[in-house]
Coordinates of C-alpha atoms in Angstrom, one line a residue:
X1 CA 64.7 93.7 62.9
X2 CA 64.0 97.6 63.5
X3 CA 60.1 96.7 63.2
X4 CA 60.7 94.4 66.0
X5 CA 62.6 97.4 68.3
X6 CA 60.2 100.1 67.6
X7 CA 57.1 97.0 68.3
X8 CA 59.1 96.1 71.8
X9 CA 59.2 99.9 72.6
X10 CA 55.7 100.3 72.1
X11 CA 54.8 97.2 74.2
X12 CA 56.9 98.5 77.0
X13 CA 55.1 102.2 77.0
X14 CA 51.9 100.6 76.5
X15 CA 52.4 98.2 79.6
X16 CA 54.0 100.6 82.5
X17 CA 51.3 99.4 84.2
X18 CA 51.9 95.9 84.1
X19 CA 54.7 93.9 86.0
X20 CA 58.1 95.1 84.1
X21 CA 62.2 94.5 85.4
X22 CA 64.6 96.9 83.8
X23 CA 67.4 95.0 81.3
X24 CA 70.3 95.4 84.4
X25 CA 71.7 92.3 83.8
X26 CA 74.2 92.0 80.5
X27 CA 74.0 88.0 81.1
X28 CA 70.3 88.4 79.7
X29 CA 71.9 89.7 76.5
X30 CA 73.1 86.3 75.3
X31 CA 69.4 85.0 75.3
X32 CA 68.3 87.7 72.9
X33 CA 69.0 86.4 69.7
X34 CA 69.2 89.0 66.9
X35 CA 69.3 92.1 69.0
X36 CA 72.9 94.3 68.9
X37 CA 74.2 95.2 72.0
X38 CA 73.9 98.6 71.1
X39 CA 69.7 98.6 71.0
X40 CA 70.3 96.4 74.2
X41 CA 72.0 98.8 76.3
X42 CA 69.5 101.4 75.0
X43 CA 66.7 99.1 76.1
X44 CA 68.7 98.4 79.3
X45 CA 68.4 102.5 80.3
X46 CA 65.3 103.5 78.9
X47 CA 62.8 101.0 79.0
X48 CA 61.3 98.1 80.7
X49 CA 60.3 94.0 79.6
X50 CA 56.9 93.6 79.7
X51 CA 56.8 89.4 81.6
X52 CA 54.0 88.5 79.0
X53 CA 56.8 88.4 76.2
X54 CA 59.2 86.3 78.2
X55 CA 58.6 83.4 76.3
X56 CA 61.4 84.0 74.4
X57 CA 63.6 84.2 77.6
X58 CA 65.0 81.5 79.7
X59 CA 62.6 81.7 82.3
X60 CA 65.3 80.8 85.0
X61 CA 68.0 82.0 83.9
X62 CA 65.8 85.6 83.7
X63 CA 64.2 85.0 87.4
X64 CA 67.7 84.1 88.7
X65 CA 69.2 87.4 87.8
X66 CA 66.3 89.6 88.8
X67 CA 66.6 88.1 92.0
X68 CA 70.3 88.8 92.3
X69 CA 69.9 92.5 91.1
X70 CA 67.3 93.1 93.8
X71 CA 69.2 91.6 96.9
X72 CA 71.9 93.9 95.7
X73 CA 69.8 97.3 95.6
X74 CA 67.7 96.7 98.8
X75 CA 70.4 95.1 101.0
X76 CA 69.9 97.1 103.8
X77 CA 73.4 95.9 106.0
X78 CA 76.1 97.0 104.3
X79 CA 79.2 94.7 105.4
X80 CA 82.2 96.6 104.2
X81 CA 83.3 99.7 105.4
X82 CA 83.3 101.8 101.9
X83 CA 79.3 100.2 101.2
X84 CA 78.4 101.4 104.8
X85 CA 80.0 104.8 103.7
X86 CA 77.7 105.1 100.4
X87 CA 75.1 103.7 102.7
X88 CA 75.2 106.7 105.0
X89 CA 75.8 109.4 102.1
X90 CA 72.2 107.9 100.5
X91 CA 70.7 108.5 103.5
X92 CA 72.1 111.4 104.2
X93 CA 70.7 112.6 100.8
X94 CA 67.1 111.2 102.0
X95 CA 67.6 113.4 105.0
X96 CA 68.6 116.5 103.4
X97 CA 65.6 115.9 100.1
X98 CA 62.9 115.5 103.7
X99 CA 64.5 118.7 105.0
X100 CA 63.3 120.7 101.8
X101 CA 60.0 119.3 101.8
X102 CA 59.7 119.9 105.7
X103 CA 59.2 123.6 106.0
X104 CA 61.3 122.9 109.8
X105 CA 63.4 120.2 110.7
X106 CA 63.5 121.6 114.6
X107 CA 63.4 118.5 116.8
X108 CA 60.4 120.7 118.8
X109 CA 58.2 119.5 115.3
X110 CA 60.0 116.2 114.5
X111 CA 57.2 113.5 114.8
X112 CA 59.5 110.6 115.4
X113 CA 61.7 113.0 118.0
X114 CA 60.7 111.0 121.0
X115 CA 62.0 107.1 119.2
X116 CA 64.8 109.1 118.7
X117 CA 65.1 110.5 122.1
X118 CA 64.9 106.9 123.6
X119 CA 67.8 105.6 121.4
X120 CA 70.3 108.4 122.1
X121 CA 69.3 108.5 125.7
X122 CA 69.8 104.9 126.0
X123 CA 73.4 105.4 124.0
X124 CA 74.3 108.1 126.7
X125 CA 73.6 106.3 129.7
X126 CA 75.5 103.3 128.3
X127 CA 78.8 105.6 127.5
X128 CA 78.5 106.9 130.7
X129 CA 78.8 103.8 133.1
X130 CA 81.5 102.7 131.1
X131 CA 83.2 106.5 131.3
X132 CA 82.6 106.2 135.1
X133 CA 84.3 102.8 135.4
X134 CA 87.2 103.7 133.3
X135 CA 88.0 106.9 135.3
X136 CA 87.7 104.7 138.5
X137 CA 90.4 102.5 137.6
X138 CA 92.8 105.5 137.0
X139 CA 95.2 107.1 134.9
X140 CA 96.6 104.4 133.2
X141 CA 93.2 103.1 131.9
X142 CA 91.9 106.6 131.0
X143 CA 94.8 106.6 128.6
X144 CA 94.5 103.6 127.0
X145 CA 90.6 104.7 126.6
X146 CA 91.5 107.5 124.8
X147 CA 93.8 105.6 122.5
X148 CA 91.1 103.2 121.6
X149 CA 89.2 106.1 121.0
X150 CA 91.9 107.6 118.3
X151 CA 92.3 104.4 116.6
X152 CA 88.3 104.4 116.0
X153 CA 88.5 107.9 115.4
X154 CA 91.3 107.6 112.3
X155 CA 89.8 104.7 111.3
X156 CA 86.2 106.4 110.5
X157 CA 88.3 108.7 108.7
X158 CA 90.7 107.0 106.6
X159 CA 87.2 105.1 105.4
X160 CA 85.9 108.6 104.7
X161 CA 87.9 109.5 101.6
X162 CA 88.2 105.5 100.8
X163 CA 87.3 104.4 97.1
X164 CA 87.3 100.5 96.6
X165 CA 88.5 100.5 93.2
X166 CA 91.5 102.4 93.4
X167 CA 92.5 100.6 96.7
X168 CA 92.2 97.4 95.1
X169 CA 94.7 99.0 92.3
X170 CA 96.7 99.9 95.6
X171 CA 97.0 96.6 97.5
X172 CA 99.2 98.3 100.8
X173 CA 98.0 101.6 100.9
X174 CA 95.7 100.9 104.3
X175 CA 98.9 99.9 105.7
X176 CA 100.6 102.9 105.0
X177 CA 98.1 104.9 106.3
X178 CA 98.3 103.0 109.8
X179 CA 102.2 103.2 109.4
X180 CA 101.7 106.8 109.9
X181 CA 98.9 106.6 112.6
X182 CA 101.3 104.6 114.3
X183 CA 104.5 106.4 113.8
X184 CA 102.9 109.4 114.8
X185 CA 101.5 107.9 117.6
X186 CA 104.5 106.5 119.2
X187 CA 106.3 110.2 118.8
X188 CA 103.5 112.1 120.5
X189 CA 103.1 109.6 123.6
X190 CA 106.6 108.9 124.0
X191 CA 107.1 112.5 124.4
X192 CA 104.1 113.2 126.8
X193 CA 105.2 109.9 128.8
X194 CA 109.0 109.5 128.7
X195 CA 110.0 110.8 132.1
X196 CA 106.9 109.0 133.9
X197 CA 108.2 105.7 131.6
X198 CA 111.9 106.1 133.5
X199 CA 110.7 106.8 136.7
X200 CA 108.7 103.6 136.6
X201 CA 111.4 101.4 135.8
X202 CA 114.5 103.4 138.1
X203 CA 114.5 100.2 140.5
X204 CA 115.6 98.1 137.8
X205 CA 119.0 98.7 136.4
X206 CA 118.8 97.0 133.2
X207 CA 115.7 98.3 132.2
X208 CA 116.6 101.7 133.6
X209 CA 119.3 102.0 131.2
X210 CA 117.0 100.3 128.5
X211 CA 114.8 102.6 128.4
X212 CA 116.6 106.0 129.1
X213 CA 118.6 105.0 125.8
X214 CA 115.3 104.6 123.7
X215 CA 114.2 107.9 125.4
X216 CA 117.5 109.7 124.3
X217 CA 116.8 108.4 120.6
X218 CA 113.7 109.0 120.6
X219 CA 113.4 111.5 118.1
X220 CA 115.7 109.7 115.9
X221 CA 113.3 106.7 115.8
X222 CA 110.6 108.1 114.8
X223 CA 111.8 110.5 112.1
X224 CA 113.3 107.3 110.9
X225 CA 110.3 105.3 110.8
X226 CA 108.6 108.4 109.0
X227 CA 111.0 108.7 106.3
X228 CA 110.6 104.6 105.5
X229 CA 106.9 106.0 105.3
X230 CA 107.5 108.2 102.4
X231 CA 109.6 106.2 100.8
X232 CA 107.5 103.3 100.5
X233 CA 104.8 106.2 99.7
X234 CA 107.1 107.3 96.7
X235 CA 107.6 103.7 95.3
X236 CA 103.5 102.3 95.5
X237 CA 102.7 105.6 93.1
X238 CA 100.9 104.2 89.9
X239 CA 100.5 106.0 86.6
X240 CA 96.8 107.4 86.6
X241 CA 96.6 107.0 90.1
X242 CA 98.8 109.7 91.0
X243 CA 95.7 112.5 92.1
X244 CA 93.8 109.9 94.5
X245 CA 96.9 108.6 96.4
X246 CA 98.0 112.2 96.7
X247 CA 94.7 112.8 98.3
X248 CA 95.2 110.2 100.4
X249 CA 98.7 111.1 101.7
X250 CA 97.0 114.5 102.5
X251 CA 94.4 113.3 104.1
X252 CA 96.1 111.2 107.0
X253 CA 98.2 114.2 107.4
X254 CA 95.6 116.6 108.1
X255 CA 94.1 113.8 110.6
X256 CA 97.2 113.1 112.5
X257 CA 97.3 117.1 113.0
X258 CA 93.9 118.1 113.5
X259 CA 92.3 115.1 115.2
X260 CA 95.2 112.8 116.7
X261 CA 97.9 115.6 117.8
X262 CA 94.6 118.0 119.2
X263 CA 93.1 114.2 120.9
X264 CA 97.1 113.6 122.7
X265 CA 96.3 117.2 124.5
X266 CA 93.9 114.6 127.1
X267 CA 96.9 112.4 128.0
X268 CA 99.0 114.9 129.3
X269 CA 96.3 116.6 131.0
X270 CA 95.0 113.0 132.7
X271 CA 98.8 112.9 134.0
X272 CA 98.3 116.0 135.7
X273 CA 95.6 115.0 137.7
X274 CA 92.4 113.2 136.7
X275 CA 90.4 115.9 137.3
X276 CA 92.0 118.2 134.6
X277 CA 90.8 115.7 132.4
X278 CA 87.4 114.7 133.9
X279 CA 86.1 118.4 134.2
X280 CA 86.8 119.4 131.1
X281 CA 85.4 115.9 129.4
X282 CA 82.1 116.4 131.5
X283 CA 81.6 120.0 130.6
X284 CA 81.6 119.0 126.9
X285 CA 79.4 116.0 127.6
X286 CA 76.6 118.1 129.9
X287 CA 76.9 121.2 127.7
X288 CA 75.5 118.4 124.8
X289 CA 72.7 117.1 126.9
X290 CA 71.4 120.0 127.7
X291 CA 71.5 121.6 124.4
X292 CA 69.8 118.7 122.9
X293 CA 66.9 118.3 126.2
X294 CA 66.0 122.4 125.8
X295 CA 66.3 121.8 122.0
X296 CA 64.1 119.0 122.3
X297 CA 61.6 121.1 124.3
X298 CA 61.5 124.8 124.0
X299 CA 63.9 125.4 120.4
X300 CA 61.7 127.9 117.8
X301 CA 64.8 129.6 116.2
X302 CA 67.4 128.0 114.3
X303 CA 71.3 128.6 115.2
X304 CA 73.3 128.2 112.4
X305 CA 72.7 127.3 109.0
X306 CA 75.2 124.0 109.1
X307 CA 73.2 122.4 111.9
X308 CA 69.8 122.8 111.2
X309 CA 68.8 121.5 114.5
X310 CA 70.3 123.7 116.8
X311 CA 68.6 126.0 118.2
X312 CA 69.3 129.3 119.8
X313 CA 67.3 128.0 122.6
X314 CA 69.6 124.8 122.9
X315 CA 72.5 127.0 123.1
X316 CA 71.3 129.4 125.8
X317 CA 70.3 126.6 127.9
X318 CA 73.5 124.8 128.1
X319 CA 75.4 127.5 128.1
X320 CA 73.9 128.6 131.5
X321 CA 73.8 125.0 132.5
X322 CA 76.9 124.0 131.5
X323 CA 78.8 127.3 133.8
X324 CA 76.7 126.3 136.8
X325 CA 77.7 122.5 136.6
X326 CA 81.5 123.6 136.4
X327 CA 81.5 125.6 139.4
X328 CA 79.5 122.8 141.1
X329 CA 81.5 119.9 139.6
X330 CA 84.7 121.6 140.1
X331 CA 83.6 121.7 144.0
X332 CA 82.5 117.9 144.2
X333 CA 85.3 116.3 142.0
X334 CA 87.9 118.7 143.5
X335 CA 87.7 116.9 147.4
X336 CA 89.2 113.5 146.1
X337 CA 93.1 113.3 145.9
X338 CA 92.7 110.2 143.8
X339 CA 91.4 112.9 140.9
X340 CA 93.5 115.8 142.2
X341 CA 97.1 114.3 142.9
X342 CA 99.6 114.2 139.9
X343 CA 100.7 110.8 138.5
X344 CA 104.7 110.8 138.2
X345 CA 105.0 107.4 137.3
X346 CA 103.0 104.3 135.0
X347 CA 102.1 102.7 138.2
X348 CA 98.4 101.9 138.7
X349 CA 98.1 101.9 142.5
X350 CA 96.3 103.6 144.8
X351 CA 98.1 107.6 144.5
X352 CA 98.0 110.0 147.5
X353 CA 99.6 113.6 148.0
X354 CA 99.4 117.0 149.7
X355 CA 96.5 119.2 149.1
X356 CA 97.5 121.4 146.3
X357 CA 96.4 125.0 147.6
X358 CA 94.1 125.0 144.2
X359 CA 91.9 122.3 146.1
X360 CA 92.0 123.3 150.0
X361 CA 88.5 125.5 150.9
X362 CA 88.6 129.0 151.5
X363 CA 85.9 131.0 153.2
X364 CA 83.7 133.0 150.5
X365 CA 81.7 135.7 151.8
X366 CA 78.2 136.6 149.7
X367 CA 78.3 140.3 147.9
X368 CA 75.8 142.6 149.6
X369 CA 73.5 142.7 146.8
X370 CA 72.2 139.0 147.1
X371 CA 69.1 138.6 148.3
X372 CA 68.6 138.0 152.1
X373 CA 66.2 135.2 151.6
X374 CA 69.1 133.5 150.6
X375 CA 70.1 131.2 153.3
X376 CA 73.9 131.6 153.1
X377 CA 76.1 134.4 153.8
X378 CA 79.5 132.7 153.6
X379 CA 80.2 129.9 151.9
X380 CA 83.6 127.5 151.3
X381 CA 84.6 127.6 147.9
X382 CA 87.9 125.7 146.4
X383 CA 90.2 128.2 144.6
X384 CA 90.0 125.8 141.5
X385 CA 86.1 126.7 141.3
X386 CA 86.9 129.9 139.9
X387 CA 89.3 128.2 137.2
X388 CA 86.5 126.1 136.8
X389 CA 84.2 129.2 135.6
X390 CA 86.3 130.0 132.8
X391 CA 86.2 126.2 131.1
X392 CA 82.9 126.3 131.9
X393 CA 82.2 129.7 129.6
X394 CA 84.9 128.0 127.2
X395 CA 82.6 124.5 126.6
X396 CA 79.2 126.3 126.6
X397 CA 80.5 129.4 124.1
X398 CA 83.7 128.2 122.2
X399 CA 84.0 124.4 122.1
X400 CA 80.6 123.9 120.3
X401 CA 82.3 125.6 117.0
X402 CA 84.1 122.5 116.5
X403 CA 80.9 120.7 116.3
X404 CA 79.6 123.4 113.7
X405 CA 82.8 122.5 112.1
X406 CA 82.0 118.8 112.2
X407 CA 78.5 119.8 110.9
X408 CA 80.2 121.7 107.8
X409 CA 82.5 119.2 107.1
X410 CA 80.1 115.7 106.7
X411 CA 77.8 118.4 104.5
X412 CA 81.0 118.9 102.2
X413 CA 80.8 115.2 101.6
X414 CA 77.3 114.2 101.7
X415 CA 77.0 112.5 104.5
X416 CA 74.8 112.1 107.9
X417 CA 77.4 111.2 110.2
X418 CA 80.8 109.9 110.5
X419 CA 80.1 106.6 111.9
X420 CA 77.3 104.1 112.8
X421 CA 79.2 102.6 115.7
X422 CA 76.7 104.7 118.7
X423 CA 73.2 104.2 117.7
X424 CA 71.6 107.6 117.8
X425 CA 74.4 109.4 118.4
X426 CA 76.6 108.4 114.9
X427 CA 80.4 107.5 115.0
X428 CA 83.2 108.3 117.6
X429 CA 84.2 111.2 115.6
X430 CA 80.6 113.0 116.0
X431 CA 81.2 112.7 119.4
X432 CA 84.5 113.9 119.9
X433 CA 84.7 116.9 117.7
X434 CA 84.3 119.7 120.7
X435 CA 86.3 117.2 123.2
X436 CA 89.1 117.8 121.1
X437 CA 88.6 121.3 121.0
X438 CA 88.4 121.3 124.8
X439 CA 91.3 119.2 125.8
X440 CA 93.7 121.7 123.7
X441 CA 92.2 124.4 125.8
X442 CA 92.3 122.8 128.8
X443 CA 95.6 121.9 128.3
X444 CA 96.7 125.5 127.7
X445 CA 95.0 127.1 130.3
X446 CA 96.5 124.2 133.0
X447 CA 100.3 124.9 131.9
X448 CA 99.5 129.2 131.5
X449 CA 97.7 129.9 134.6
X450 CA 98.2 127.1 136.9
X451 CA 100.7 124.8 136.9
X452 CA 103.9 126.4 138.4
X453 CA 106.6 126.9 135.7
X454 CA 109.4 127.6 138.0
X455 CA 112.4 125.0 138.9
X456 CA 110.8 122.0 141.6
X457 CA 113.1 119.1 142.8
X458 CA 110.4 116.9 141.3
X459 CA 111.9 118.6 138.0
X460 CA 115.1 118.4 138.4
X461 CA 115.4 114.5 139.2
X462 CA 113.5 113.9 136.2
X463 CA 116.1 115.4 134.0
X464 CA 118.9 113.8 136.3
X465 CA 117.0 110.4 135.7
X466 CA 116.2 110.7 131.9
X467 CA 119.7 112.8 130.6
X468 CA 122.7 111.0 132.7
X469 CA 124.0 108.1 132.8
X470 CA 124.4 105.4 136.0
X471 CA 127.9 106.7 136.9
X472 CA 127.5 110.3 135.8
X473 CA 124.9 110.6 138.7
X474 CA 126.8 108.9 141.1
X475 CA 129.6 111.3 140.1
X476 CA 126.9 114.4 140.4
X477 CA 125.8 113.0 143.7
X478 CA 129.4 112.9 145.7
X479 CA 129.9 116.3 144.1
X480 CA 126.5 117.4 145.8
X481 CA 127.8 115.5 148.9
X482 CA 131.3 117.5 149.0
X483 CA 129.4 120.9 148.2
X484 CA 127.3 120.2 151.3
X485 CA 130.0 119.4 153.4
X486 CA 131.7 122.0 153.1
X487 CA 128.7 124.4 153.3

């Protein structure tokens, strides 16, 4: 028996030439008569099986298995969502083993740049149309858009940390993870959209009082529909499982704070006015093409060490691009009271308001030192424009940290990209990592410097509508008649 081991090693390190299939398959054991599984498993790691001593093999049985172990290793379309993860990490792998032998991977000396340049370019002008479209059927749209966007975006996430045998051990603990998505969800829009949710349905009395009563329990609702969330958390745990559904309880927290809480920041800008949440989405979306076109073109020095592709170059190029386009953009975009005029209500018809002074032109008159080739001395500008100046430094300077961010995160788990969902470009998430950045800014900036904070009527009938009752506002209104009156 041991002289016919040491004989089969020597025929396999004699024949590594030859045709040889690895012993992958423990169904192959059965066939070998006489051999512990011990030597097998050996055999099965170290060595191969010459095909000239398969006489003593079931020829079909042997052929049937190879055949099976191959389709497995080379499948190249990965259907699940966990196989496309490992998927992405091997090739991220592949990518990172070609940047060490590469002395640069610079896209100026990428051979394939310009295959790749066609795909994402393609990609881009595809996302844009249907960005254009979307923002032309107005606010209501825009908001379910960027809800389809945080569902993609959680779901590319809760994949990230995902780990097929333990979830099979777990059978509902996808569901949970959406039960929190969901519950979060419904907290952070009702809160943005309550008062535009009553003044929608004030003509209906029945729904009126419908909804004002789910607005006033609000609160209660969802803290309710969290708590059945940990405590069907705390009754799934499983002995030895304890660490990984830890880790995952963790994980969706962290995404509904840093990506879907920072993500809500767009809906109450849109509400505001469309272009509060167009200017700042473009800005993020020009300041990216341009830092990949002078990238592509003129980059030589590498930015930071977590994106080996960017490029000093890039960033200077859209950074100057990307401020001129705001004041520009802010100029076009700011002449349209269908981007400019506050929606107060869910309605989805056509919306038309007074100029806000922000967006009436003012006469600009040239500093002395430009040139006087230049053909203008005075020029109109929008007040807004110069708003526009400071997202514009914002995007080109600040907002590409979150995509450095992105960049350091995928390399803490191995992988390429986030998603496979936009060829060339990756998954939703790889695309919205500075939006979100943006939109928290934007948001900020719109509710510190711009939007008046004092006491409106507009105000005021939106707490009368949301906090009193039917007859407590008919009782305020004839108390408001007598006051009058007698004034």
């Amino acid at each position: 028996f041991f002289f016919f081991i040491f004989y089969l090693s020597l025929l396999c390190k004699s024949h590594r030439s030859r045709r040889c299939v690895r012993f992958s398959d423990l169904r192959l054991f059965k066939t070998l008569g006489g051999v512990s599984r011990k030597s097998f498993c050996h055999l099965r790691i170290n060595r191969c099986f010459p095909l000239r001593f398969n006489s003593a093999i079931n020829q079909e049985k042997y052929t049937k298995a190879t055949m099976e172990e191959e389709s497995n290793v080379t499948s190249s379309s990965p259907s699940t969502p966990v196989q496309r993860l490992r998927h992405r990490k091997r090739s991220s792998t592949e990518v990172l083993d070609g940047d060490k032998v590469n002395a640069s991977p610079l896209l100026v000396n990428d051979r394939n740049k310009y295959k790749s340049f066609m795909i994402r370019t393609y990609s881009t002008l595809w996302m844009i149309a249907g960005f254009v479209m979307v923002v032309y059927m107005g606010h209501l749209y825009i908001t379910a858009m960027v809800l389809v966007i945080q569902i993609f975006m959680a779901k590319e996430l809760f994949n990230l940390l995902r780990k097929a045998p333990e979830d099979k051990c777990l059978p509902g603990i996808k569901q949970l993870n959406w039960h929190f998505f969901f519950t979060a969800m419904l907290f952070v829009y009702g809160r943005i959209l309550s008062q535009r949710l009553a003044n929608t349905v004030t003509a209906d009395q029945f729904l009126y009082r419908l909804v004002t009563g789910l607005i006033k329990y609000h609160m209660a609702i969802c803290y309710f529909l969290y708590i059945i969330g940990f405590m069907w958390f705390i009754l799934t745990l499983k002995k030895k499982m304890y660490k990984y559904q830890f880790g995952q309880y963790a994980w969706t927290h962290m995404i509904l704070i840093v990506v879907f809480t920072q993500s809500s920041f767009t809906v109450a800008n849109i509400f505001e006015g469309i272009f509060w949440f167009l200017l700042p989405a473009s800005l993020i979306i020009i300041n990216d093409i341009f830092a990949y076109i002078f990238g592509f073109f003129f980059g030589r020095t590498p930015l930071i060490k977590l994106s080996p592709k960017k490029t000093w170059e890039g960033f200077i190029g859209a950074s100057v691009t990307t401020i001129i386009s705001a004041f520009v953009l802010a100029n076009v975009l700011g002449r349209f009271p269908w981007l400019t005029c506050p929606r107060q209500d869910l309605s989805t018809g056509w919306l038309q308001c007074d100029a806000d002074p922000l967006f009436k032109p003012e006469p600009f008159t040239l500093p002395a030192w430009i040139p006087g080739w230049f053909p203008w001395k005075e020029m109109e500008v929008l007040p807004v424009q110069w708003h526009a100046l400071c997202l514009g430094l914002f995007a080109s300077i600040i907002a590409p940290f979150g995509g450095f961010f992105a960049s350091g995160f995928k390399r803490a788990f191995k992988i390429k990209d986030f998603g496979d969902s936009i060829p060339g470009h990756g998954g939703i998430t790889d695309r919205m990592d500075c939006q979100m950045v943006m939109a928290v800014f934007a948001y900020i900036y719109l509710q510190s410097f711009i939007v008046s904070q004092s006491v409106s009527v507009d105000k005021i009938l939106d707490q009368i509508l949301t906090n009193l009752s039917f007859e407590e506002q008919q009782a305020l209104f004839s108390r408001l008649g007598q006051m009058i009156g007698n004034s």
